[in-house]
Short mmCIF file of C-alpha atoms and ligand atoms in Angstrom, two decimals:
data_model
loop_
_atom_site.label_atom_id
_atom_site.label_comp_id
_atom_site.label_asym_id
_atom_site.label_seq_id
_atom_site.Cartn_x
_atom_site.Cartn_y
_atom_site.Cartn_z
CA UNK A 1 17.52 -15.76 25.46
CA UNK A 2 20.20 -13.05 25.42
CA UNK A 3 20.87 -11.30 22.31
CA UNK A 4 23.91 -9.27 23.11
CA UNK A 5 25.82 -11.26 25.55
CA UNK A 6 28.66 -9.47 27.35
CA UNK A 7 31.88 -10.94 26.68
CA UNK A 8 35.03 -9.97 28.45
CA UNK A 9 37.85 -8.91 25.86
CA UNK A 10 40.21 -11.94 27.04
CA UNK A 11 37.73 -14.38 26.33
CA UNK A 12 36.87 -12.65 22.97
CA UNK A 13 40.43 -13.13 21.86
CA UNK A 14 41.14 -16.33 23.39
CA UNK A 15 37.97 -18.36 22.48
CA UNK A 16 38.63 -18.36 18.89
CA UNK A 17 41.12 -19.96 16.66
CA UNK A 18 43.59 -17.51 15.62
CA UNK A 19 44.27 -17.78 11.70
CA UNK A 20 46.27 -20.38 10.10
CA UNK A 21 47.31 -23.15 12.39
CA UNK A 22 50.97 -22.88 13.69
CA UNK A 23 51.76 -26.34 13.22
CA UNK A 24 50.10 -29.69 12.12
CA UNK A 25 46.46 -30.65 11.83
CA UNK A 26 45.72 -31.30 15.67
CA UNK A 27 45.86 -27.61 16.49
CA UNK A 28 43.62 -27.06 13.55
CA UNK A 29 41.10 -29.75 14.38
CA UNK A 30 40.99 -28.28 17.86
CA UNK A 31 40.62 -24.88 16.58
CA UNK A 32 37.80 -25.67 14.18
CA UNK A 33 35.93 -27.64 16.90
CA UNK A 34 36.28 -24.64 19.21
CA UNK A 35 34.89 -22.27 16.48
CA UNK A 36 32.14 -24.54 15.73
CA UNK A 37 31.07 -24.71 19.46
CA UNK A 38 31.28 -21.09 19.71
CA UNK A 39 29.22 -20.48 16.61
CA UNK A 40 26.64 -23.16 17.71
CA UNK A 41 26.28 -21.35 20.89
CA UNK A 42 25.76 -17.85 19.48
CA UNK A 43 23.39 -19.22 16.69
CA UNK A 44 21.59 -21.23 19.50
CA UNK A 45 21.17 -18.31 21.86
CA UNK A 46 20.41 -15.24 19.42
CA UNK A 47 16.77 -14.32 19.46
CA UNK A 48 14.98 -14.55 16.20
CA UNK A 49 12.56 -12.16 14.49
CA UNK A 50 10.42 -14.73 12.71
CA UNK A 51 9.32 -12.46 9.72
CA UNK A 52 6.62 -14.73 8.12
CA UNK A 53 4.44 -17.00 9.99
CA UNK A 54 0.66 -17.92 9.76
CA UNK A 55 0.33 -17.54 13.58
CA UNK A 56 -2.15 -15.18 15.28
CA UNK A 57 -1.96 -12.91 18.33
CA UNK A 58 -3.58 -15.01 21.17
CA UNK A 59 -6.49 -12.25 20.90
CA UNK A 60 -7.58 -14.02 17.81
CA UNK A 61 -8.48 -17.03 20.10
CA UNK A 62 -9.17 -20.13 17.97
CA UNK A 63 -7.26 -18.87 15.05
CA UNK A 64 -4.10 -19.41 16.94
CA UNK A 65 -3.50 -23.15 16.31
CA UNK A 66 -1.53 -25.25 18.80
CA UNK A 67 -1.28 -28.87 20.16
CA UNK A 68 -0.93 -32.32 18.93
CA UNK A 69 -3.99 -32.45 16.66
CA UNK A 70 -3.10 -29.26 14.76
CA UNK A 71 0.38 -30.42 14.62
CA UNK A 72 -0.64 -33.57 12.78
CA UNK A 73 -3.26 -32.22 10.30
CA UNK A 74 -0.64 -29.62 9.30
CA UNK A 75 -1.26 -29.56 5.44
CA UNK A 76 2.38 -30.58 4.86
CA UNK A 77 1.38 -33.66 6.36
CA UNK A 78 -2.00 -34.26 4.92
CA UNK A 79 -0.11 -34.20 1.47
CA UNK A 80 2.07 -37.00 2.74
CA UNK A 81 -0.82 -39.14 4.31
CA UNK A 82 -2.83 -38.98 1.14
CA UNK A 83 -0.10 -40.73 -0.63
CA UNK A 84 0.18 -43.51 1.96
CA UNK A 85 -3.56 -44.34 2.06
CA UNK A 86 -6.27 -44.86 -0.62
CA UNK A 87 -8.80 -43.18 1.60
CA UNK A 88 -10.78 -41.09 -0.91
CA UNK A 89 -10.13 -37.29 -0.46
CA UNK A 90 -13.72 -36.39 0.31
CA UNK A 91 -13.91 -39.02 2.84
CA UNK A 92 -10.68 -37.74 4.61
CA UNK A 93 -12.13 -34.33 4.54
CA UNK A 94 -15.26 -35.34 6.22
CA UNK A 95 -13.53 -36.68 9.16
CA UNK A 96 -13.25 -34.43 12.34
CA UNK A 97 -9.76 -33.08 13.03
CA UNK A 98 -9.02 -35.63 15.68
CA UNK A 99 -9.79 -38.62 13.39
CA UNK A 100 -7.86 -37.06 10.46
CA UNK A 101 -4.94 -36.86 13.10
CA UNK A 102 -5.28 -40.30 14.29
CA UNK A 103 -4.99 -41.45 10.40
CA UNK A 104 -1.96 -39.26 10.05
CA UNK A 105 -0.41 -40.70 13.14
CA UNK A 106 -1.13 -44.21 12.22
CA UNK A 107 0.11 -44.10 8.55
CA UNK A 108 3.01 -41.73 8.81
CA UNK A 109 4.44 -42.34 12.41
CA UNK A 110 3.32 -45.93 13.19
CA UNK A 111 3.20 -47.93 10.03
CA UNK A 112 6.12 -46.02 8.41
CA UNK A 113 9.00 -44.27 10.27
CA UNK A 114 8.53 -40.50 10.37
CA UNK A 115 11.56 -39.55 8.35
CA UNK A 116 10.05 -36.75 6.31
CA UNK A 117 10.93 -33.22 7.48
CA UNK A 118 7.45 -32.45 8.40
CA UNK A 119 7.18 -35.74 10.42
CA UNK A 120 10.49 -35.30 12.15
CA UNK A 121 9.60 -31.81 12.95
CA UNK A 122 6.45 -32.94 15.14
CA UNK A 123 8.96 -35.31 16.94
CA UNK A 124 11.54 -32.50 17.56
CA UNK A 125 8.86 -30.31 18.98
CA UNK A 126 7.46 -32.86 21.31
CA UNK A 127 10.74 -33.96 22.50
CA UNK A 128 11.87 -30.45 23.12
CA UNK A 129 8.71 -30.12 25.31
CA UNK A 130 9.73 -32.96 27.37
CA UNK A 131 7.46 -35.51 26.01
CA UNK A 132 8.42 -39.28 25.60
CA UNK A 133 8.06 -39.69 21.75
CA UNK A 134 9.31 -43.38 22.08
CA UNK A 135 6.09 -44.47 23.69
CA UNK A 136 4.15 -43.78 20.45
CA UNK A 137 1.21 -42.98 22.65
CA UNK A 138 -1.02 -40.45 20.96
CA UNK A 139 -3.86 -40.50 23.67
CA UNK A 140 -1.08 -39.74 26.22
CA UNK A 141 0.06 -36.90 24.13
CA UNK A 142 -3.39 -35.42 23.79
CA UNK A 143 -3.98 -35.56 27.64
CA UNK A 144 -0.81 -33.61 28.20
CA UNK A 145 -1.80 -30.87 25.59
CA UNK A 146 -5.25 -30.67 27.15
CA UNK A 147 -3.73 -29.80 30.41
CA UNK A 148 -1.79 -26.79 29.12
CA UNK A 149 -2.53 -23.13 29.83
CA UNK A 150 -2.55 -21.28 26.68
CA UNK A 151 -0.74 -18.20 27.76
CA UNK A 152 1.95 -20.21 29.81
CA UNK A 153 2.24 -22.45 26.73
CA UNK A 154 2.82 -19.61 24.46
CA UNK A 155 5.65 -18.21 26.34
CA UNK A 156 7.13 -21.62 26.57
CA UNK A 157 7.04 -22.37 22.92
CA UNK A 158 8.39 -18.79 22.12
CA UNK A 159 11.29 -19.47 24.53
CA UNK A 160 12.06 -22.97 23.37
CA UNK A 161 12.16 -21.64 19.80
CA UNK A 162 14.09 -18.55 20.67
CA UNK A 163 11.63 -16.40 18.96
CA UNK A 164 11.26 -12.86 20.20
CA UNK A 165 8.80 -11.42 17.78
CA UNK A 166 7.08 -12.74 14.86
CA UNK A 167 4.92 -11.47 11.85
CA UNK A 168 1.44 -12.84 11.27
CA UNK A 169 -0.03 -12.97 7.90
CA UNK A 170 -3.08 -10.79 8.05
CA UNK A 171 -5.71 -10.85 5.42
CA UNK A 172 -8.77 -8.42 5.38
CA UNK A 173 -10.49 -10.87 2.99
CA UNK A 174 -10.39 -13.62 5.59
CA UNK A 175 -13.79 -13.59 7.13
CA UNK A 176 -12.65 -15.15 10.65
CA UNK A 177 -9.98 -12.66 10.97
CA UNK A 178 -11.42 -9.34 9.81
CA UNK A 179 -13.99 -8.90 12.48
CA UNK A 180 -11.47 -9.15 15.18
CA UNK A 181 -9.53 -6.25 13.63
CA UNK A 182 -12.80 -4.24 13.24
CA UNK A 183 -13.67 -4.76 16.77
CA UNK A 184 -10.17 -3.78 17.96
CA UNK A 185 -8.20 -5.73 20.64
CA UNK A 186 -5.13 -5.26 23.12
CA UNK A 187 -2.16 -6.28 20.97
CA UNK A 188 0.45 -8.69 22.13
CA UNK A 189 3.72 -6.72 21.32
CA UNK A 190 5.30 -9.99 19.99
CA UNK A 191 2.95 -10.41 17.26
CA UNK A 192 3.50 -7.84 14.57
CA UNK A 193 1.27 -7.59 11.40
CA UNK A 194 1.72 -8.01 7.65
CA UNK A 195 -0.95 -7.13 5.21
CA UNK A 196 -1.67 -10.01 2.79
CA UNK A 197 -3.29 -8.66 -0.63
CA UNK A 198 -3.44 -11.70 -2.90
CA UNK A 199 -6.93 -11.33 -3.88
CA UNK A 200 -6.39 -7.89 -5.07
CA UNK A 201 -3.86 -8.79 -7.34
CA UNK A 202 -4.91 -12.41 -8.42
CA UNK A 203 -8.60 -12.30 -8.10
CA UNK A 204 -9.90 -9.16 -9.35
CA UNK A 205 -12.81 -8.45 -9.96
CA UNK A 206 -14.04 -10.78 -7.12
CA UNK A 207 -12.01 -8.87 -4.80
CA UNK A 208 -13.52 -5.77 -6.17
CA UNK A 209 -17.01 -6.99 -5.31
CA UNK A 210 -15.85 -7.48 -1.84
CA UNK A 211 -14.52 -3.96 -1.46
CA UNK A 212 -17.77 -2.64 -3.11
CA UNK A 213 -19.69 -4.56 -0.24
CA UNK A 214 -17.50 -2.89 2.34
CA UNK A 215 -18.43 0.62 0.82
CA UNK A 216 -15.49 1.39 -1.49
CA UNK A 217 -16.47 2.99 -4.71
CA UNK A 218 -14.87 0.40 -6.91
CA UNK A 219 -15.97 -1.01 -10.36
CA UNK A 220 -14.82 -4.04 -12.21
CA UNK A 221 -12.54 -2.13 -14.66
CA UNK A 222 -9.39 -0.56 -12.96
CA UNK A 223 -10.27 3.10 -13.72
CA UNK A 224 -8.65 5.89 -11.89
CA UNK A 225 -11.59 6.20 -9.38
CA UNK A 226 -11.29 2.49 -8.57
CA UNK A 227 -7.52 2.51 -8.13
CA UNK A 228 -7.93 5.58 -5.70
CA UNK A 229 -10.39 3.47 -3.67
CA UNK A 230 -8.08 0.66 -3.81
CA UNK A 231 -5.48 2.83 -2.21
CA UNK A 232 -7.89 4.11 0.42
CA UNK A 233 -8.62 0.37 1.25
CA UNK A 234 -5.00 -0.20 1.53
CA UNK A 235 -4.56 3.03 3.85
CA UNK A 236 -7.24 1.89 6.05
CA UNK A 237 -5.87 -1.58 6.64
CA UNK A 238 -2.31 -0.53 6.83
CA UNK A 239 -3.22 1.73 9.56
CA UNK A 240 -5.69 -0.57 11.30
CA UNK A 241 -3.18 -3.40 11.74
CA UNK A 242 0.02 -1.23 11.84
CA UNK A 243 1.34 -3.26 8.90
CA UNK A 244 5.24 -3.88 8.79
CA UNK A 245 5.07 -4.70 5.08
CA UNK A 246 2.51 -5.65 2.34
CA UNK A 247 2.63 -9.31 0.94
CA UNK A 248 1.67 -11.12 -2.08
CA UNK A 249 2.22 -14.64 -3.39
CA UNK A 250 2.34 -14.90 -7.29
CA UNK A 251 2.38 -17.61 -10.01
CA UNK A 252 5.52 -18.42 -11.85
CA UNK A 253 4.28 -16.82 -14.94
CA UNK A 254 3.52 -13.43 -13.27
CA UNK A 255 4.56 -10.66 -15.63
CA UNK A 256 5.20 -6.92 -15.20
CA UNK A 257 4.94 -4.64 -17.18
CA UNK A 258 2.11 -6.28 -18.84
CA UNK A 259 -1.38 -5.26 -20.14
CA UNK A 260 -2.88 -7.24 -17.22
CA UNK A 261 -5.00 -6.10 -14.20
CA UNK A 262 -2.33 -7.38 -11.87
CA UNK A 263 0.46 -5.31 -13.45
CA UNK A 264 -1.87 -2.28 -13.17
CA UNK A 265 -2.82 -3.01 -9.62
CA UNK A 266 0.90 -3.06 -8.71
CA UNK A 267 1.91 0.03 -10.58
CA UNK A 268 -1.04 2.34 -9.94
CA UNK A 269 -2.02 1.23 -6.47
CA UNK A 270 0.18 -1.10 -4.40
CA UNK A 271 3.69 0.39 -5.40
CA UNK A 272 2.63 4.05 -4.71
CA UNK A 273 0.87 2.93 -1.49
CA UNK A 274 4.09 1.11 -0.16
CA UNK A 275 6.21 4.05 -1.31
CA UNK A 276 4.05 6.57 0.45
CA UNK A 277 4.25 4.67 3.68
CA UNK A 278 8.01 3.44 3.26
CA UNK A 279 6.79 -0.12 3.54
CA UNK A 280 8.40 -3.01 1.79
CA UNK A 281 6.34 -5.01 -0.45
CA UNK A 282 7.14 -8.87 0.11
CA UNK A 283 6.87 -10.94 -3.06
CA UNK A 284 6.53 -14.78 -2.78
CA UNK A 285 7.20 -16.04 -6.20
CA UNK A 286 6.58 -19.36 -7.95
CA UNK A 287 3.45 -20.92 -6.46
CA UNK A 288 1.02 -22.71 -8.60
CA UNK A 289 -2.26 -22.69 -6.63
CA UNK A 290 -4.61 -25.69 -6.62
CA UNK A 291 -2.56 -28.18 -8.86
CA UNK A 292 -4.81 -30.75 -7.15
CA UNK A 293 -7.73 -28.91 -5.59
CA UNK A 294 -8.81 -32.38 -3.94
CA UNK A 295 -5.82 -31.69 -1.44
CA UNK A 296 -7.32 -28.27 -0.56
CA UNK A 297 -4.60 -26.29 1.33
CA UNK A 298 -2.03 -29.09 0.47
CA UNK A 299 -2.91 -29.01 -3.24
CA UNK A 300 -0.49 -26.11 -4.24
CA UNK A 301 2.62 -26.76 -6.38
CA UNK A 302 5.76 -25.03 -7.51
CA UNK A 303 6.91 -23.60 -10.93
CA UNK A 304 10.10 -21.92 -11.97
CA UNK A 305 9.47 -18.10 -12.09
CA UNK A 306 10.22 -15.67 -14.74
CA UNK A 307 12.32 -13.31 -12.62
CA UNK A 308 12.36 -10.63 -15.43
CA UNK A 309 9.45 -9.39 -13.73
CA UNK A 310 11.35 -8.86 -10.47
CA UNK A 311 14.24 -7.26 -12.33
CA UNK A 312 11.72 -4.94 -13.72
CA UNK A 313 10.36 -3.98 -10.57
CA UNK A 314 13.49 -3.53 -8.74
CA UNK A 315 15.06 -1.30 -11.79
CA UNK A 316 11.87 0.70 -12.42
CA UNK A 317 10.94 1.49 -8.79
CA UNK A 318 14.25 2.12 -6.90
CA UNK A 319 12.15 3.85 -4.20
CA UNK A 320 10.06 0.85 -3.48
CA UNK A 321 11.53 -1.92 -1.21
CA UNK A 322 11.14 -5.51 -2.12
CA UNK A 323 11.26 -8.46 0.22
CA UNK A 324 11.51 -11.66 -1.93
CA UNK A 325 11.63 -15.28 -1.44
CA UNK A 326 11.16 -17.87 -4.49
CA UNK A 327 9.47 -21.24 -4.12
CA UNK A 328 11.65 -23.17 -7.07
CA UNK A 329 15.06 -24.42 -6.25
CA UNK A 330 15.84 -23.45 -9.87
CA UNK A 331 15.25 -19.81 -9.36
CA UNK A 332 17.65 -19.50 -6.28
CA UNK A 333 20.99 -18.64 -8.00
CA UNK A 334 19.33 -16.14 -10.35
CA UNK A 335 17.64 -14.50 -7.40
CA UNK A 336 21.04 -14.17 -5.58
CA UNK A 337 22.47 -12.47 -8.64
CA UNK A 338 19.54 -10.07 -8.80
CA UNK A 339 20.06 -9.13 -5.32
CA UNK A 340 23.60 -8.26 -6.06
CA UNK A 341 22.24 -5.64 -8.59
CA UNK A 342 19.62 -4.04 -6.61
CA UNK A 343 19.82 -2.74 -2.93
CA UNK A 344 16.03 -2.49 -2.78
CA UNK A 345 15.96 -6.09 -3.00
CA UNK A 346 16.21 -8.18 0.25
CA UNK A 347 15.91 -11.93 0.03
CA UNK A 348 14.34 -13.90 2.84
CA UNK A 349 13.49 -17.36 3.84
CA UNK A 350 13.51 -20.91 2.49
CA UNK A 351 10.05 -21.02 1.50
CA UNK A 352 7.63 -24.20 1.83
CA UNK A 353 9.07 -26.84 -0.34
CA UNK A 354 12.63 -25.43 -0.07
CA UNK A 355 12.22 -25.66 3.72
CA UNK A 356 13.99 -28.92 4.03
CA UNK A 357 17.45 -29.50 5.34
CA UNK A 358 19.25 -30.47 2.07
CA UNK A 359 17.97 -27.31 0.15
CA UNK A 360 18.17 -24.99 2.95
CA UNK A 361 21.98 -25.93 3.41
CA UNK A 362 22.50 -25.35 -0.30
CA UNK A 363 20.53 -22.04 -0.42
CA UNK A 364 21.89 -20.58 2.77
CA UNK A 365 25.56 -21.24 1.64
CA UNK A 366 24.82 -19.91 -1.81
CA UNK A 367 23.51 -16.78 -0.28
CA UNK A 368 26.47 -16.31 2.23
CA UNK A 369 28.88 -16.64 -0.79
CA UNK A 370 27.12 -14.22 -3.10
CA UNK A 371 25.64 -11.79 -0.61
CA UNK A 372 27.45 -11.84 2.41
CA UNK A 373 25.30 -11.11 5.31
CA UNK A 374 22.72 -8.92 3.80
CA UNK A 375 19.77 -11.18 3.57
CA UNK A 376 17.40 -12.96 6.02
CA UNK A 377 18.02 -16.69 5.68
CA UNK A 378 14.92 -18.07 7.21
CA UNK A 379 11.33 -17.48 8.29
CA UNK A 380 9.26 -20.19 9.87
CA UNK A 381 5.84 -20.09 7.93
CA UNK A 382 4.61 -21.74 11.13
CA UNK A 383 0.86 -22.46 11.16
CA UNK A 384 0.86 -24.11 14.40
CA UNK A 385 2.53 -22.38 17.48
CA UNK A 386 4.53 -25.63 18.49
CA UNK A 387 5.99 -25.72 15.19
CA UNK A 388 8.03 -22.69 15.90
CA UNK A 389 10.28 -24.89 18.11
CA UNK A 390 11.12 -27.44 15.40
CA UNK A 391 11.48 -25.02 12.46
CA UNK A 392 13.91 -23.08 14.22
CA UNK A 393 15.75 -25.84 15.97
CA UNK A 394 16.41 -27.41 12.68
CA UNK A 395 17.52 -24.31 10.84
CA UNK A 396 19.92 -23.14 13.64
CA UNK A 397 21.61 -26.33 13.27
CA UNK A 398 22.07 -25.86 9.46
CA UNK A 399 22.95 -22.23 9.91
CA UNK A 400 25.60 -22.99 12.47
CA UNK A 401 27.15 -25.61 10.08
CA UNK A 402 27.25 -23.10 7.26
CA UNK A 403 28.71 -20.34 9.26
CA UNK A 404 31.28 -22.49 10.71
CA UNK A 405 32.47 -23.33 7.22
CA UNK A 406 32.52 -19.64 6.24
CA UNK A 407 34.30 -18.42 9.34
CA UNK A 408 36.83 -21.27 9.18
CA UNK A 409 37.61 -20.20 5.56
CA UNK A 410 38.20 -16.74 6.91
CA UNK A 411 40.50 -17.96 9.66
CA UNK A 412 42.53 -19.71 7.19
CA UNK A 413 43.25 -16.27 5.36
CA UNK A 414 44.42 -14.99 8.79
CA UNK A 415 41.30 -12.97 9.53
CA UNK A 416 40.24 -13.66 12.97
CA UNK A 417 36.54 -12.92 13.61
CA UNK A 418 35.89 -11.98 17.27
CA UNK A 419 32.98 -13.35 19.35
CA UNK A 420 31.50 -9.91 19.16
CA UNK A 421 31.62 -9.75 15.39
CA UNK A 422 30.23 -13.24 14.98
CA UNK A 423 27.50 -12.17 17.39
CA UNK A 424 26.81 -9.14 15.31
CA UNK A 425 26.59 -11.30 12.09
CA UNK A 426 24.22 -13.74 13.56
CA UNK A 427 21.97 -11.15 14.94
CA UNK A 428 21.83 -9.57 11.51
CA UNK A 429 20.83 -12.85 9.99
CA UNK A 430 18.23 -13.63 12.59
CA UNK A 431 16.37 -10.36 12.13
CA UNK A 432 18.60 -7.42 12.39
CA UNK A 433 19.27 -6.91 8.53
CA UNK A 434 15.46 -7.29 8.06
CA UNK A 435 14.78 -4.60 10.45
CA UNK A 436 17.34 -2.36 8.93
CA UNK A 437 16.14 -2.87 5.32
CA UNK A 438 12.57 -2.09 6.53
CA UNK A 439 13.67 1.17 8.15
CA UNK A 440 16.26 2.17 5.51
O1 LIG B 501 3.92 -22.68 3.69
C1 LIG B 501 2.80 -22.66 3.84
O2 LIG B 501 2.10 -22.86 4.88
C2 LIG B 501 2.01 -22.39 2.55
O3 LIG B 501 0.67 -22.94 2.65
C3 LIG B 501 1.50 -21.05 2.12
O4 LIG B 501 0.87 -20.48 3.26
C4 LIG B 501 2.64 -19.88 1.83
O5 LIG B 501 3.57 -20.05 2.88
C5 LIG B 501 2.05 -18.64 1.74
O6 LIG B 501 2.23 -17.67 2.57
O7 LIG B 501 1.35 -18.61 0.78
ZN1 LIG B 502 3.32 -18.63 4.35
#
């Protein structure tokens, strides 16, 4: 990966089509193909800062998931397999991971063609790793993964995905994760932290009971003393993990200002904390948790969010920075319009159910048309290391297609983007704009 490839000035001018074609469509088609190739190369070789994943620094050991069985039992695939079989839910969950993976392989890859985005993704990753997917040989795949050394494999996955740095999702409320932070460890500089605070906002007073057990002087009611202690908790964890931003996912009906605990928690603890530390707050809007609890992690759904809450936040708190993604396709246009109104709002990612090629293509084009380059079009949300490969391979292809159309339209006006200009723009889209927003 080389981000700022040096280009000699002659190549820079020569390699791009120059404005309106002088004569006939042949020149224009050739110009467009050259432009497409150039953009494909730049998008394909620019390193990514993946701003939201569920991967862990290797120091967290077993929490960093990788390999064929974890790829297969990804919750996007468990949702699909539990439609294809009539295995009772509790029977499925009682199976060991490898047997769940067997069932998923059999049902979603062997008995039916693996055309869904989550299925195809497994194959993209395996293929990029040099494995022969035509053989449909799961035991052979397992043998290959069993022979990998994690550290070497980690480097290889990051290189194949073109990911330079990534943000984890770090929750002090997670009993597996918390003790690792408390013990301390040597950080891998490629893995940055993001402080996830859902329970504080959506599960008070249960979260308060946790804080009390950890020695914070909180009560059930959000008294001034309790909110001070919540802020102390945020201080401690922001410092401990060196958080790049705070993050929360919210249901479609989230409202603010409102006479609710969540609203108070935001206005009197979370937002002041973020302001004091100059940290953005990432809001992931529109998730309906546990629509079908029998599916466990795969059981969440989507609803159209009331974006008046976000409008209020951006307008009432101009000194706060909001990183926002919405889960509902129906919210995407409204969200772009809001982002045009507020410079403290940075859109990111095609989240979860919108992370499928047809919807990514639509959302990315809409954002380019309405916002230019001041957003971050994608994050991977990878939960399994190897997924980075497919999530970014698939996305880069869509981004290159959308950019080719945008730059072609520019060329048609007589404006000639240079290679350096396109490289600058692509670097912004793949992390640069995010970094600037966080610093600004
Ligand atoms: O996309 C996912 O993996 C979801 O399960 C969620 O984790 C979501 O991304 C989230 O961060 O809440
Ligand atoms: Zn996520």
